[in-house]
Each structure stands twice: as C-alpha cells, then as structure tokens.
CSV table of C-alpha atoms and ligand atoms in Angstrom, one decimal:
chain,number,residue,atom,x,y,z
A,10,UNK,CA,0.2,-0.1,0.2
A,11,UNK,CA,1.3,3.9,-0.8
A,12,UNK,CA,2.4,6.1,1.9
A,13,UNK,CA,-0.3,8.3,2.8
A,14,UNK,CA,-0.3,12.0,2.8
A,15,UNK,CA,-2.1,13.6,5.7
A,16,UNK,CA,-3.6,16.8,5.3
A,17,UNK,CA,-2.6,20.0,7.7
A,18,UNK,CA,-6.0,19.9,9.6
A,19,UNK,CA,-5.6,15.8,9.8
A,20,UNK,CA,-1.7,16.3,10.9
A,21,UNK,CA,-3.3,19.2,13.8
A,22,UNK,CA,-6.1,16.1,14.5
A,23,UNK,CA,-2.2,14.0,15.3
A,24,UNK,CA,-0.8,16.5,17.1
A,25,UNK,CA,-4.0,16.7,19.4
A,26,UNK,CA,-3.7,12.8,19.8
A,27,UNK,CA,-0.2,13.8,20.5
A,28,UNK,CA,-0.6,16.0,23.5
A,29,UNK,CA,-2.6,13.7,25.0
A,30,UNK,CA,-0.2,11.0,24.8
A,31,UNK,CA,2.8,13.0,26.3
A,32,UNK,CA,0.0,13.3,29.7
A,33,UNK,CA,-0.4,9.9,29.6
A,34,UNK,CA,3.6,9.5,29.6
A,35,UNK,CA,4.1,12.6,32.2
A,36,UNK,CA,1.5,11.1,34.4
A,37,UNK,CA,3.4,7.7,34.2
A,38,UNK,CA,6.9,9.5,34.5
A,39,UNK,CA,5.6,11.0,37.9
A,40,UNK,CA,4.9,7.3,38.9
A,41,UNK,CA,8.0,6.1,38.8
A,42,UNK,CA,10.2,5.6,41.1
A,43,UNK,CA,11.9,2.1,43.4
A,44,UNK,CA,9.2,-0.1,45.0
A,45,UNK,CA,6.8,0.6,41.8
A,46,UNK,CA,5.3,-2.0,40.1
A,47,UNK,CA,5.3,-2.3,36.5
A,48,UNK,CA,1.2,-2.3,37.1
A,49,UNK,CA,1.4,0.7,38.8
A,50,UNK,CA,2.3,2.5,35.9
A,51,UNK,CA,-0.4,1.1,34.1
A,52,UNK,CA,-2.8,2.1,36.8
A,53,UNK,CA,-1.4,5.8,36.5
A,54,UNK,CA,-1.6,5.6,33.0
A,55,UNK,CA,-5.5,3.8,32.3
A,56,UNK,CA,-6.8,6.6,35.1
A,57,UNK,CA,-5.1,10.1,32.6
A,58,UNK,CA,-6.3,8.1,29.9
A,59,UNK,CA,-9.9,8.0,30.9
A,60,UNK,CA,-9.6,11.6,32.4
A,61,UNK,CA,-8.6,12.6,29.3
A,62,UNK,CA,-11.6,10.8,27.5
A,63,UNK,CA,-8.7,9.5,24.8
A,64,UNK,CA,-8.8,5.6,24.1
A,65,UNK,CA,-6.0,3.1,24.0
A,66,UNK,CA,-4.4,2.7,20.9
A,67,UNK,CA,-2.7,-0.9,22.5
A,68,UNK,CA,-5.1,-2.9,24.7
A,69,UNK,CA,-7.4,-4.9,22.9
A,70,UNK,CA,-4.6,-4.7,19.7
A,71,UNK,CA,-3.8,-8.4,19.1
A,72,UNK,CA,-5.6,-9.3,22.5
A,73,UNK,CA,-2.8,-7.2,24.2
A,74,UNK,CA,-4.2,-6.7,27.7
A,75,UNK,CA,-3.0,-3.7,28.7
A,76,UNK,CA,-2.5,0.6,27.9
A,77,UNK,CA,1.0,0.5,28.1
A,78,UNK,CA,3.7,-1.9,27.5
A,79,UNK,CA,6.4,-1.7,30.1
A,80,UNK,CA,9.9,-3.7,29.5
A,81,UNK,CA,12.1,-3.7,32.3
A,82,UNK,CA,16.3,-3.9,31.7
A,83,UNK,CA,16.6,-7.1,29.5
A,84,UNK,CA,13.2,-6.5,28.2
A,85,UNK,CA,13.3,-4.9,24.8
A,86,UNK,CA,9.8,-3.9,24.0
A,87,UNK,CA,6.0,-5.5,24.6
A,88,UNK,CA,6.7,-5.8,28.1
A,89,UNK,CA,3.1,-6.7,30.1
A,90,UNK,CA,2.4,-4.8,33.4
A,91,UNK,CA,2.8,-6.9,36.4
A,92,UNK,CA,2.3,-6.4,40.1
A,93,UNK,CA,5.2,-8.9,40.9
A,94,UNK,CA,8.4,-7.4,42.1
A,95,UNK,CA,9.1,-4.2,42.1
A,96,UNK,CA,11.3,-1.1,40.3
A,97,UNK,CA,14.7,-1.2,41.7
A,98,UNK,CA,17.3,1.0,42.0
A,99,UNK,CA,19.8,1.0,39.0
A,100,UNK,CA,16.7,-0.7,36.6
A,101,UNK,CA,15.3,1.3,33.6
A,102,UNK,CA,12.2,0.6,32.4
A,103,UNK,CA,11.1,1.3,28.6
A,104,UNK,CA,7.4,2.7,29.2
A,105,UNK,CA,5.5,2.8,25.8
A,106,UNK,CA,2.1,4.0,25.2
A,107,UNK,CA,-0.8,4.7,22.5
A,108,UNK,CA,-3.6,6.6,22.3
A,109,UNK,CA,-6.7,7.1,19.8
A,110,UNK,CA,-8.3,11.1,19.7
A,111,UNK,CA,-11.0,11.6,17.7
A,112,UNK,CA,-9.8,8.8,15.4
A,113,UNK,CA,-6.6,9.4,15.5
A,114,UNK,CA,-3.7,7.8,16.9
A,115,UNK,CA,-0.2,9.1,18.4
A,116,UNK,CA,2.1,6.4,19.1
A,117,UNK,CA,5.2,7.1,22.1
A,118,UNK,CA,7.8,5.6,24.0
A,119,UNK,CA,10.7,6.5,26.3
A,120,UNK,CA,12.7,4.5,28.4
A,121,UNK,CA,13.2,5.8,32.0
A,122,UNK,CA,15.9,5.7,35.3
A,123,UNK,CA,15.2,4.1,38.1
A,124,UNK,CA,17.2,5.9,40.4
A,125,UNK,CA,20.5,6.6,40.1
A,126,UNK,CA,22.4,4.2,36.9
A,127,UNK,CA,25.6,3.1,35.7
A,128,UNK,CA,27.1,5.1,33.5
A,129,UNK,CA,27.0,2.6,31.5
A,130,UNK,CA,23.2,2.8,31.3
A,131,UNK,CA,22.8,5.8,31.5
A,132,UNK,CA,24.9,6.1,27.9
A,133,UNK,CA,22.7,3.6,26.0
A,134,UNK,CA,19.9,5.7,27.1
A,135,UNK,CA,21.9,8.5,26.4
A,136,UNK,CA,22.6,7.7,23.0
A,137,UNK,CA,19.4,5.4,22.4
A,138,UNK,CA,17.3,8.4,22.6
A,139,UNK,CA,20.0,11.1,21.0
A,140,UNK,CA,19.8,8.5,17.8
A,141,UNK,CA,15.6,9.1,18.0
A,142,UNK,CA,16.6,12.8,17.7
A,143,UNK,CA,19.3,12.5,14.8
A,144,UNK,CA,16.6,10.0,12.9
A,145,UNK,CA,13.8,12.7,13.4
A,146,UNK,CA,16.3,15.8,12.1
A,147,UNK,CA,16.5,13.5,8.5
A,148,UNK,CA,12.1,12.9,8.5
A,149,UNK,CA,12.2,16.2,6.0
A,150,UNK,CA,10.9,17.2,2.1
A,151,UNK,CA,13.2,15.6,-0.2
A,152,UNK,CA,15.1,12.9,1.3
A,153,UNK,CA,14.7,9.1,1.4
A,154,UNK,CA,13.5,7.0,4.3
A,155,UNK,CA,16.2,5.5,4.3
A,156,UNK,CA,18.5,8.8,5.8
A,157,UNK,CA,16.1,7.7,8.7
A,158,UNK,CA,17.1,4.2,9.1
A,159,UNK,CA,20.7,4.8,8.9
A,160,UNK,CA,20.9,8.0,11.0
A,161,UNK,CA,20.0,5.3,13.8
A,162,UNK,CA,22.2,2.8,13.3
A,163,UNK,CA,25.2,4.7,12.4
A,164,UNK,CA,25.1,6.7,15.7
A,165,UNK,CA,24.2,3.3,17.8
A,166,UNK,CA,26.7,0.9,15.8
A,167,UNK,CA,29.4,3.7,16.6
A,168,UNK,CA,29.2,2.5,20.4
A,169,UNK,CA,29.2,-1.3,20.2
A,170,UNK,CA,25.6,-1.5,20.2
A,171,UNK,CA,23.3,-4.0,19.0
A,172,UNK,CA,20.3,-2.4,16.7
A,173,UNK,CA,17.4,-5.0,16.9
A,174,UNK,CA,16.4,-5.6,13.3
A,175,UNK,CA,12.7,-7.6,13.9
A,176,UNK,CA,11.2,-4.7,15.0
A,177,UNK,CA,10.1,-1.5,13.2
A,178,UNK,CA,8.8,1.5,13.1
A,179,UNK,CA,6.0,2.1,10.8
A,180,UNK,CA,3.6,4.6,9.8
A,181,UNK,CA,0.8,6.6,11.8
A,182,UNK,CA,-2.2,7.8,11.4
A,183,UNK,CA,-6.0,6.4,11.5
A,184,UNK,CA,-4.4,2.9,12.1
A,185,UNK,CA,-1.4,2.9,15.0
A,186,UNK,CA,0.5,0.3,11.6
A,187,UNK,CA,0.0,1.9,8.7
A,188,UNK,CA,3.0,1.7,5.3
A,189,UNK,CA,6.0,2.3,5.5
A,190,UNK,CA,7.8,-0.3,7.5
A,191,UNK,CA,10.6,2.4,9.0
A,192,UNK,CA,14.0,-0.3,10.5
A,193,UNK,CA,16.8,1.1,12.1
A,194,UNK,CA,19.1,0.1,10.2
A,195,UNK,CA,19.6,0.1,6.1
A,196,UNK,CA,21.7,2.4,3.5
A,197,UNK,CA,20.8,6.4,3.5
A,198,UNK,CA,19.8,7.4,0.3
A,199,UNK,CA,17.5,4.2,-0.3
A,200,UNK,CA,14.0,4.1,0.0
A,201,UNK,CA,10.9,6.1,-0.7
A,202,UNK,CA,11.1,9.7,-1.4
A,203,UNK,CA,9.9,11.4,2.2
A,204,UNK,CA,7.0,14.4,1.0
A,205,UNK,CA,5.2,16.6,3.6
A,206,UNK,CA,2.1,15.4,5.2
A,207,UNK,CA,3.7,11.5,6.0
A,208,UNK,CA,3.3,10.8,9.3
A,209,UNK,CA,6.1,8.2,11.0
A,210,UNK,CA,6.6,6.7,14.3
A,211,UNK,CA,10.3,7.0,14.8
A,212,UNK,CA,11.3,4.2,17.5
A,213,UNK,CA,14.8,3.0,17.7
A,214,UNK,CA,15.2,-0.1,20.0
A,215,UNK,CA,19.1,-0.1,21.2
A,216,UNK,CA,20.4,-3.3,22.9
A,217,UNK,CA,24.1,-2.7,25.0
A,218,UNK,CA,25.2,-5.6,23.6
A,219,UNK,CA,24.3,-7.8,20.0
A,220,UNK,CA,20.9,-6.8,18.3
A,221,UNK,CA,19.5,-10.5,19.2
A,222,UNK,CA,16.0,-11.2,20.9
A,223,UNK,CA,13.9,-13.7,21.5
A,224,UNK,CA,10.0,-13.3,22.7
A,225,UNK,CA,9.1,-15.1,26.2
A,226,UNK,CA,6.6,-17.8,26.5
A,227,UNK,CA,3.7,-15.2,27.1
A,228,UNK,CA,3.4,-14.4,23.6
A,229,UNK,CA,4.2,-10.6,23.9
A,230,UNK,CA,8.1,-9.7,26.0
A,231,UNK,CA,11.3,-9.6,23.9
A,232,UNK,CA,14.0,-9.9,25.5
A,233,UNK,CA,18.3,-9.6,24.9
A,234,UNK,CA,18.9,-13.4,23.9
A,235,UNK,CA,22.2,-12.1,26.0
A,236,UNK,CA,20.4,-10.7,28.8
A,237,UNK,CA,21.8,-7.3,28.3
A,238,UNK,CA,19.8,-4.2,28.7
A,239,UNK,CA,18.4,-2.5,26.3
A,240,UNK,CA,16.4,1.0,25.9
A,241,UNK,CA,13.7,2.4,23.6
A,242,UNK,CA,12.4,5.5,22.6
A,243,UNK,CA,9.5,6.2,20.3
A,244,UNK,CA,8.0,9.8,19.0
A,245,UNK,CA,5.2,10.3,16.5
A,246,UNK,CA,6.5,12.9,13.9
A,247,UNK,CA,4.8,14.5,10.9
A,248,UNK,CA,7.2,16.0,8.0
A,249,UNK,CA,6.4,19.3,7.0
A,250,UNK,CA,7.4,21.7,4.5
A,251,UNK,CA,8.9,23.6,8.1
A,252,UNK,CA,10.7,20.2,8.8
A,253,UNK,CA,9.9,17.5,11.1
A,254,UNK,CA,6.8,18.4,13.5
A,255,UNK,CA,7.5,15.8,16.7
A,256,UNK,CA,3.6,15.8,17.8
A,257,UNK,CA,4.2,13.7,21.2
A,258,UNK,CA,6.6,15.8,22.3
B,314,MF3,N1,4.1,0.2,20.2
B,314,MF3,C1,4.0,-0.3,19.4
B,314,MF3,C2,4.2,-0.3,18.3
B,314,MF3,O1,5.0,1.0,17.6
B,314,MF3,C3,3.3,-1.2,19.7
B,314,MF3,C4,2.6,-2.0,20.8
B,314,MF3,S1,1.7,-3.3,19.9
B,314,MF3,C5,0.6,-3.6,21.9
B,314,MF3,O2,4.3,-1.0,17.5
B,314,MF3,F1,0.1,-4.9,21.4
B,314,MF3,F2,1.0,-3.5,23.0
B,314,MF3,F3,-0.4,-2.5,21.3
B,315,CO,CO1,4.8,2.6,17.3
C-alpha cells in the first residue's frame, strides 16, 4: 500500500492526540520510582487516559491486555505490566503507549531510569534517545526513508550497541500501523522519497550487547538473548515543508 499523505488539518488532529499522549507519559513518569511495580505505572496511565477522554491504542490490539508496554532492563519491548516484583534502584523501564483521539493515533515510548544508573546504562539511554533525534532530523521533504534508518544505525553501532532487527517503526494515522515499515538500520539514500504529510512513528530499540532478541512464552515480551540491557525511545513525527514536527513532544 502507498504511504498516506495527511492534510494539514489531519496533522493538527494527530497533534491533539499526541498532546494527550504526552500527558499520559507525564503521569507515568511521575509514578516511576524504586518500589513501584509496572502495574502501578499501568494504573497511572489508565486513570490519565480516562481523565482525558482518550482511548488506548494498545489494549485489545491482537488481544494485548494493557494500555502500556513496560519493558524492564533486558526486556526490549512489549513487556506486560504486572504486580510481581517492584522496580529497583539502577533498573531501567521502557514505557510505550499509544492513544486514539477523534480517530487519530499517536505512539510514543521513553526509557526511564529508576534511581541512579551505572554510567554504562546511563549512556545506553542517552545514545538511544540521541539516535531518535538524529533520525527525526532526517525526516525532511526530499530525503529518503533510508536516511532515517541509517541515522539510528550509524550512531548506535558506533558505540558498539546492537540495533534490533525484528521490530521496526511505522507509518501512523487512522491506524496504529500504516505503511511504510521503518527499520532502524539500512543504507542512507535509499527507499521512498519523503513527502510533506507523511507521519512516521520513529522508534529505535537498542541493546547494550548483541542485536539478537527472542520472545518469551507469554507471546509478547521480547528480551535480549544475551541478557544485556535494552532501551527504546519513540516519537510520532509529521514531515512538513517547515521540517520535522514532533507530535508527541
Ligand atoms: N507501540 C508498538 C508499536 O509501535 C505497539 C505495541 S503492541 C501492542 O508497534 F500490542 F501493545 F499494542
Ligand atoms: Co510504534
């Protein structure tokens, strides 16, 4: 299917969705602390989504049971919130959330530190987030999709990190997942031309060790095969004539 082009008024609707999602993320961030469980984060998100009159994009998606994905330490993505065991000092927790407002989706993820991190883990978060912004800088009219992919890969592999291959970013709009698929690796200068009105969920998933991941028996939780820490940052970004427009900022 062709990559959809959104009108200015559709992008404004997606911005409204993105602002709601930002408020959900702020509420979750305020709940991250030593001793909290990932189910505490889920409850904070559920309450805020309801208060905003928004709808979860995740709950019920392929029977997914929660509004958040909460992925701790060596969990890469799609961790399911639970009440078994609390967050501990030095942990990291990736929080991924999507909402629907007035029919438009937004999708955003952030990896939070829990208390003080070791320098190596702090650096993983810093570099992964920086790679997201390097990628966003390439979301410009006239560029190519591969420029975005390559920006993530170049920055993260330069630090010796593993760039996850099995999961990718995506177009987003009236559905959570639209064309194109957006890998976090690949050559610059290749792929579809970027046009004003394309909206992309850009989401580097980066491992401190090798790129290899496997999915646990719950059918959802992806973990690093070497047990190394993994970080995930995501924004929903519109490509406009004026440059990249981060809808979930
Ligand atoms: N945020 C994920 C993505 O970008 C989707 C989460 S899967 C779900 O593809 F089941 F939790 F919804
Ligand atoms: Co996404």
